[in-house]
CSV table of C-alpha atoms in Angstrom, one decimal:
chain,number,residue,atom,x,y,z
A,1,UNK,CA,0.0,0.0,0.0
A,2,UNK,CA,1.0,3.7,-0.7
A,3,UNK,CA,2.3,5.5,2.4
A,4,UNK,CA,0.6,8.1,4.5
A,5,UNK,CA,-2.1,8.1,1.7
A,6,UNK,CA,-6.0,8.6,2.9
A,7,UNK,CA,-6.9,5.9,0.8
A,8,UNK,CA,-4.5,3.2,-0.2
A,9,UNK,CA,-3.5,1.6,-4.0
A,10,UNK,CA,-4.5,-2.0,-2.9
A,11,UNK,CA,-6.5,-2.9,0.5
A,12,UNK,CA,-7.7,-6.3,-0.8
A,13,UNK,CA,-5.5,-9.0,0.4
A,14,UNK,CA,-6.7,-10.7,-3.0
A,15,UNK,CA,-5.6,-8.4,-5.4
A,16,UNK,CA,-2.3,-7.9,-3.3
A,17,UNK,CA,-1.3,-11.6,-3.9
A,18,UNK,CA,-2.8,-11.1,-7.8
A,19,UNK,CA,0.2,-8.7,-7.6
A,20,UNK,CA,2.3,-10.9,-5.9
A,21,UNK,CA,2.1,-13.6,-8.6
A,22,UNK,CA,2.3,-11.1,-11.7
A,23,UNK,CA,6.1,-9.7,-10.0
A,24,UNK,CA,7.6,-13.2,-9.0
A,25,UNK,CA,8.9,-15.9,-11.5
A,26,UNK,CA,9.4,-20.0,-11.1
A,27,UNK,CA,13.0,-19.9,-12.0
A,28,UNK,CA,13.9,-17.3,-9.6
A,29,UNK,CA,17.6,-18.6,-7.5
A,30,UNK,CA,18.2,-21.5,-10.9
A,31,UNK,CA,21.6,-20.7,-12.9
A,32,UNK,CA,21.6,-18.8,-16.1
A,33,UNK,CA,24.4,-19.7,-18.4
A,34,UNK,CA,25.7,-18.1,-21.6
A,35,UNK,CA,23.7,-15.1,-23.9
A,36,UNK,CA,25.7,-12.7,-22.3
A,37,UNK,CA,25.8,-10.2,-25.3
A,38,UNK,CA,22.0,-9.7,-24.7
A,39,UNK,CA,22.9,-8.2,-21.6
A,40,UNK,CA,25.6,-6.0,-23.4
A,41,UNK,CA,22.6,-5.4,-25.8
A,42,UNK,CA,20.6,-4.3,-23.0
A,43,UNK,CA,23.2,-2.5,-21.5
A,44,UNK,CA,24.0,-0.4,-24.5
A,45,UNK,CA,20.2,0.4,-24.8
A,46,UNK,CA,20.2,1.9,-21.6
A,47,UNK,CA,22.9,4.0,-22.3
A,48,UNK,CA,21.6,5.3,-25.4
A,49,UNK,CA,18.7,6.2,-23.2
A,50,UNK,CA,20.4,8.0,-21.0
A,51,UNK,CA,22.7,10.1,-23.7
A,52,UNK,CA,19.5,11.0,-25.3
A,53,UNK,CA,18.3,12.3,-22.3
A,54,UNK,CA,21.5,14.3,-21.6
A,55,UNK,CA,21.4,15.9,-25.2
A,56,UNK,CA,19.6,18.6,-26.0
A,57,UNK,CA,17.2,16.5,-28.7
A,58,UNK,CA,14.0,18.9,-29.9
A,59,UNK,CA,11.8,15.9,-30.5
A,60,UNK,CA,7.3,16.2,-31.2
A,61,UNK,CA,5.3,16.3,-28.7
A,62,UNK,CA,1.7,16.1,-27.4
A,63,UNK,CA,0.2,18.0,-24.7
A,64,UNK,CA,-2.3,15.6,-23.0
A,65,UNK,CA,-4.9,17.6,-20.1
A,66,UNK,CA,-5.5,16.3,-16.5
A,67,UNK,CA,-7.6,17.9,-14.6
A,68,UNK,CA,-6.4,21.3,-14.1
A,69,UNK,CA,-2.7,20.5,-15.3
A,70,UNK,CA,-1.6,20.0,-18.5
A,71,UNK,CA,1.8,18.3,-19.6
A,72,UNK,CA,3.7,17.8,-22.6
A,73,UNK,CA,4.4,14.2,-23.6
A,74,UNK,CA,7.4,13.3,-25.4
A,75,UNK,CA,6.4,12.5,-28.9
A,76,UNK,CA,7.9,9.4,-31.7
A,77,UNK,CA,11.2,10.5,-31.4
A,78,UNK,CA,12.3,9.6,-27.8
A,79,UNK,CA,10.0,6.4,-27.9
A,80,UNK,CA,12.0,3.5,-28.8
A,81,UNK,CA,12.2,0.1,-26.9
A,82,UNK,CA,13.5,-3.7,-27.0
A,83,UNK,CA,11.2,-6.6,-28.3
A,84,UNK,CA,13.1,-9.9,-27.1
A,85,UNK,CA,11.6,-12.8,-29.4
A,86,UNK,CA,12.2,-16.3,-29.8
A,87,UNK,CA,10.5,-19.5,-30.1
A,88,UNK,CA,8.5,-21.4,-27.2
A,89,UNK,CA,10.9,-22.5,-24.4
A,90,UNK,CA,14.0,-20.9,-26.1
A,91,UNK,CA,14.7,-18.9,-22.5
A,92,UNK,CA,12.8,-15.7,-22.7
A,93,UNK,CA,11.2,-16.1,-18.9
A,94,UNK,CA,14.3,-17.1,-18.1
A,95,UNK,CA,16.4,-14.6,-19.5
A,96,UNK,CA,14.0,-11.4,-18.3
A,97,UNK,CA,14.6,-13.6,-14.2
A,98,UNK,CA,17.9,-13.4,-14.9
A,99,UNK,CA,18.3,-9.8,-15.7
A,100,UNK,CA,15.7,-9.0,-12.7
A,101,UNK,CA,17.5,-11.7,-10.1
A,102,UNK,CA,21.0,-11.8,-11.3
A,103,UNK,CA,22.7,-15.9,-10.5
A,104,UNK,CA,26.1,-14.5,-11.1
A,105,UNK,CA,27.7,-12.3,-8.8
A,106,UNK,CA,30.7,-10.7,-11.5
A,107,UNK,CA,27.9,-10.4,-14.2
A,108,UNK,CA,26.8,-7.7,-16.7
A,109,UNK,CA,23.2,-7.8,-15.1
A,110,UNK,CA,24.3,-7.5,-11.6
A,111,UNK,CA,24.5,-4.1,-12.5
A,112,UNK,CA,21.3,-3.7,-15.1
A,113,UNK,CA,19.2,-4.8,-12.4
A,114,UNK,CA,19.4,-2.1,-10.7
A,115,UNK,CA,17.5,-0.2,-13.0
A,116,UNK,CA,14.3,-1.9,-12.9
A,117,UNK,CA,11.4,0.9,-12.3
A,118,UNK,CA,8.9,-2.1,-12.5
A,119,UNK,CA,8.2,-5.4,-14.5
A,120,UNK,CA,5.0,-8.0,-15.0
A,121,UNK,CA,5.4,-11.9,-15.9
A,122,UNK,CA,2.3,-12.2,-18.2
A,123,UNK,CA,1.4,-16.0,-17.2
A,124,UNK,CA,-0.8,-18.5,-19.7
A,125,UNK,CA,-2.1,-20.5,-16.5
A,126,UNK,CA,-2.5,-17.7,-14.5
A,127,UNK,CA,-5.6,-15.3,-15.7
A,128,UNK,CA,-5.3,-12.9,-12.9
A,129,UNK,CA,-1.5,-11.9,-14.1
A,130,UNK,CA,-3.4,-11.1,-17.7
A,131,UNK,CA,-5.6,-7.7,-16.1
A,132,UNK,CA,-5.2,-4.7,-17.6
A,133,UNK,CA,-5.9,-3.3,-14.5
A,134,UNK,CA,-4.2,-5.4,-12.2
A,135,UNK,CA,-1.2,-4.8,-14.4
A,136,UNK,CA,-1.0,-0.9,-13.8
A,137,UNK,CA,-2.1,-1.1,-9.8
A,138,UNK,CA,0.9,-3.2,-9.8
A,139,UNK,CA,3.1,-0.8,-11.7
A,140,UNK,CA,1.8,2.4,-9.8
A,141,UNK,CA,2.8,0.2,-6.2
A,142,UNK,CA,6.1,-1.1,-7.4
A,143,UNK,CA,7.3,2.6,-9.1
A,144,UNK,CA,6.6,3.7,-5.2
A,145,UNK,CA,8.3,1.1,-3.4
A,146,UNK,CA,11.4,1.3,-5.6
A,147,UNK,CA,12.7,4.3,-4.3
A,148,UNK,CA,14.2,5.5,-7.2
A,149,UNK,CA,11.5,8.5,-8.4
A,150,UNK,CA,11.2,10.8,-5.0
A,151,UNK,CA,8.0,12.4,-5.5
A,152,UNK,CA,6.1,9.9,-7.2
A,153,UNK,CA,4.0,9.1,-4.3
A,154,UNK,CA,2.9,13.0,-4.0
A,155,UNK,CA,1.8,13.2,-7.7
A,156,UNK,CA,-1.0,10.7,-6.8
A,157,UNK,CA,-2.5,12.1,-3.6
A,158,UNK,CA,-5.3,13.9,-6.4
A,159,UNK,CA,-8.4,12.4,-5.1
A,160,UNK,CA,-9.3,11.7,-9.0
A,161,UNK,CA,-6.5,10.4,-9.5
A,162,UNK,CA,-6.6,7.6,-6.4
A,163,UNK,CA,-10.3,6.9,-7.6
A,164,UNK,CA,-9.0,6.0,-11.5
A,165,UNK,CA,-6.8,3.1,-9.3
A,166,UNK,CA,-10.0,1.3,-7.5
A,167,UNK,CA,-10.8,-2.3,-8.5
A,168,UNK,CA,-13.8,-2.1,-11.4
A,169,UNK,CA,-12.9,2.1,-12.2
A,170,UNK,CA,-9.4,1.2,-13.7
A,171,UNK,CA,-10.8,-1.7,-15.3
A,172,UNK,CA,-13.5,0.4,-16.7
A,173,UNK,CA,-11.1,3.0,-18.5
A,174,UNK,CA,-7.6,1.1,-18.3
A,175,UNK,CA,-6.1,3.7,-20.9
A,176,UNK,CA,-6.7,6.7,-18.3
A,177,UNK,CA,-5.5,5.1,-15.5
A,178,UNK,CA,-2.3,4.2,-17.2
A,179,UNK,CA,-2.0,7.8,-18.6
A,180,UNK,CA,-3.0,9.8,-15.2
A,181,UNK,CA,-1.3,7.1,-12.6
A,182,UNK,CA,1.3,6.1,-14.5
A,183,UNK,CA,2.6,8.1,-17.3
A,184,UNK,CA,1.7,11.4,-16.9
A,185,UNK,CA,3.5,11.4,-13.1
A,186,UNK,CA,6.4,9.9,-14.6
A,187,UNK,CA,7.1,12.9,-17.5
A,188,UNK,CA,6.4,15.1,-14.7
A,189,UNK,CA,9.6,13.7,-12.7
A,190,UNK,CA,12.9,15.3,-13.0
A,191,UNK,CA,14.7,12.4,-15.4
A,192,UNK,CA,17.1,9.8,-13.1
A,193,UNK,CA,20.6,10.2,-13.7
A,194,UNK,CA,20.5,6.7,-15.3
A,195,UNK,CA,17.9,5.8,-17.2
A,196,UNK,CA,15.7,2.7,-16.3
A,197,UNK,CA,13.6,0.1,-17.8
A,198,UNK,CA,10.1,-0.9,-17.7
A,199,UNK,CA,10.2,-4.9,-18.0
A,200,UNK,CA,7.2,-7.4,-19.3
A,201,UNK,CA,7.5,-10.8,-19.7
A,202,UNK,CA,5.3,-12.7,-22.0
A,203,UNK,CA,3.6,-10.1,-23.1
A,204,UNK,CA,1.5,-11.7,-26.3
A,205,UNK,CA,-0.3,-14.1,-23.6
A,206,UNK,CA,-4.0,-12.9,-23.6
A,207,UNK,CA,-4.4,-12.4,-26.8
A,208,UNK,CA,-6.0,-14.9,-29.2
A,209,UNK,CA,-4.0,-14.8,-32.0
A,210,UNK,CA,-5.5,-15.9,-36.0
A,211,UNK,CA,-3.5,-15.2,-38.8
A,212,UNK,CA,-3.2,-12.0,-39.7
A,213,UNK,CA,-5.4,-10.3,-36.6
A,214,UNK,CA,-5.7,-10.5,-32.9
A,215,UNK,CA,-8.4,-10.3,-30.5
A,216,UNK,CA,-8.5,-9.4,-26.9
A,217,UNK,CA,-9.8,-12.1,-24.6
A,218,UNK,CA,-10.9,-8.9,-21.9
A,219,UNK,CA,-13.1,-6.6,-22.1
A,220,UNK,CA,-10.6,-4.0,-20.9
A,221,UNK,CA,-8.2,-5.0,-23.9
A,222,UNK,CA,-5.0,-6.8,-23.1
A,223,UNK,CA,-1.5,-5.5,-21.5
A,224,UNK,CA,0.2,-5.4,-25.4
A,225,UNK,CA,-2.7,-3.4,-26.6
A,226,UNK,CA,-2.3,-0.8,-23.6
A,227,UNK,CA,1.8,-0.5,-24.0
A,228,UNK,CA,1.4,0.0,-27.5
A,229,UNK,CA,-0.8,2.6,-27.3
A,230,UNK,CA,0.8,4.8,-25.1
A,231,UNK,CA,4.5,3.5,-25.8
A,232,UNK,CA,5.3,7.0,-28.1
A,233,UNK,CA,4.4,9.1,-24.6
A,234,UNK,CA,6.8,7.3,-22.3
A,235,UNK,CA,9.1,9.6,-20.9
A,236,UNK,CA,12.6,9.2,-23.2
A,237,UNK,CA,14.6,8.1,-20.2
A,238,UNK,CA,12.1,5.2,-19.9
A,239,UNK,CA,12.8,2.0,-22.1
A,240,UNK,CA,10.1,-0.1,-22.5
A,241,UNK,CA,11.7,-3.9,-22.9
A,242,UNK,CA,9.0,-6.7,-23.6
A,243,UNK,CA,9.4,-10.4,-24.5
A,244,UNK,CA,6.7,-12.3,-26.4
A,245,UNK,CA,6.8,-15.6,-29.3
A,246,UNK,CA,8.1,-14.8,-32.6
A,247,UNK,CA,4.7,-16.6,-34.1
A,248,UNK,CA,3.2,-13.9,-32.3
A,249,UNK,CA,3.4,-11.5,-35.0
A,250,UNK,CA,-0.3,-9.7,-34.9
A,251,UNK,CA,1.2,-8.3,-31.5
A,252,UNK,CA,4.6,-8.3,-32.6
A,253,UNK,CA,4.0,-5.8,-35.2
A,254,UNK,CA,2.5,-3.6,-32.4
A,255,UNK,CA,5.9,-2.9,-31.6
A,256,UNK,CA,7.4,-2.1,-34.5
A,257,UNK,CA,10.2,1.0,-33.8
């Protein structure tokens, strides 16, 4: 739960272990050997972030209202992330565990995670992990507890803004939520000295994919149709890194850039 807030993110001891299960993985403590240069991949991603951020770039933006603020939103040209694909089993759970709970003391992610803001494992056998709004309660508490935006907390003491995050509400208008709980308190944040990542796991699961289209299995849409929606307005210091199937390609191409 948010501190010293009148009314708490998540009171349900339900939803809480919901969260739980979206923000843990089976093959947490097991060894990870080899792919290192995906690490290095990652790692050089990051840095790009961050020398965007520290350069002077003019790039479109989009100036979105709330309430009785208005902000601008960094447009196209800041808003580029990593799509990790592969075949069933090849590692991808494995490999986003690894980065989050590094096995190896001396290794590249040692470091990388560090700069985890927040991440979701999408699973199959597990529905609850596939809500939309589930997903961004789970976000919003994470990004507090991290510790590594002071302020965050403060942005969402707005009454309206603490009503979008009940149970039915931000399953009702998932895309507000996300923008007024979750992105637009983030662009209002002076930018980290290192920029950080935004990790989701298996992030095609929910979606029933035909050839050629996909169709949500919620009535709130899915956690791929939200993130691509909204990816162009993360703050550029933000990299959004998903994982998903390479037959996946109806929510593949969402991600295109």
């Amino acid at each position: 739960t948010l501190r010293n807030h009148k009314k708490p993110i998540m009171t349900n001891p339900w939803e809480e272990k919901v969260c739980k299960m979206a923000q843990t993985s089976l093959l947490q403590g097991k060894q990870f050997y080899c792919r290192e240069w995906v690490f290095h991949k990652l790692q050089h991603c990051l840095q790009e972030k961050t020398n965007c951020c520290n350069s002077a770039v003019n790039t479109p933006s989009l100036v979105m209202n709330s309430g009785n603020n208005a902000s601008v939103v960094s447009g196209k040209g800041a808003a580029w992330g990593v799509l990790l694909v592969g075949g069933p089993g090849s590692g991808k759970t494995a490999l986003c565990t690894e980065l989050l709970w590094p096995s190896s003391p001396t290794s590249v992610q040692r470091g990388l995670h560090r700069q985890a803001l927040a991440f979701h494992f999408c699973k199959a056998q597990d529905s609850d992990t596939l809500c939309v709004g589930g997903f961004i309660r789970g976000l919003v508490a994470q990004i507090c507890r991290s510790g590594l935006l002071q302020g965050y907390e403060d942005k969402l003491r707005d009454p309206a803004v603490q009503s979008l995050l009940q149970p039915g509400e931000c399953e009702r208008n998932p895309a507000e939520a996300f923008k007024r709980c979750v992105l637009l308190p983030l662009l209002g944040m002076k930018p980290p000295q290192q920029s950080l990542y935004l990790l989701v796991d298996s992030v095609d699961e929910g979606c029933n994919v035909t050839e050629g289209e996909h169709t949500s299995t919620s009535l709130s849409g899915t956690v791929a149709e939200l993130l691509a929606g909204h990816h162009e307005f993360f703050p550029p210091w933000l990299l959004l890194l998903c994982s998903a199937r390479k037959q996946s390609k109806a929510v593949t191409k969402m991600f295109t850039g």
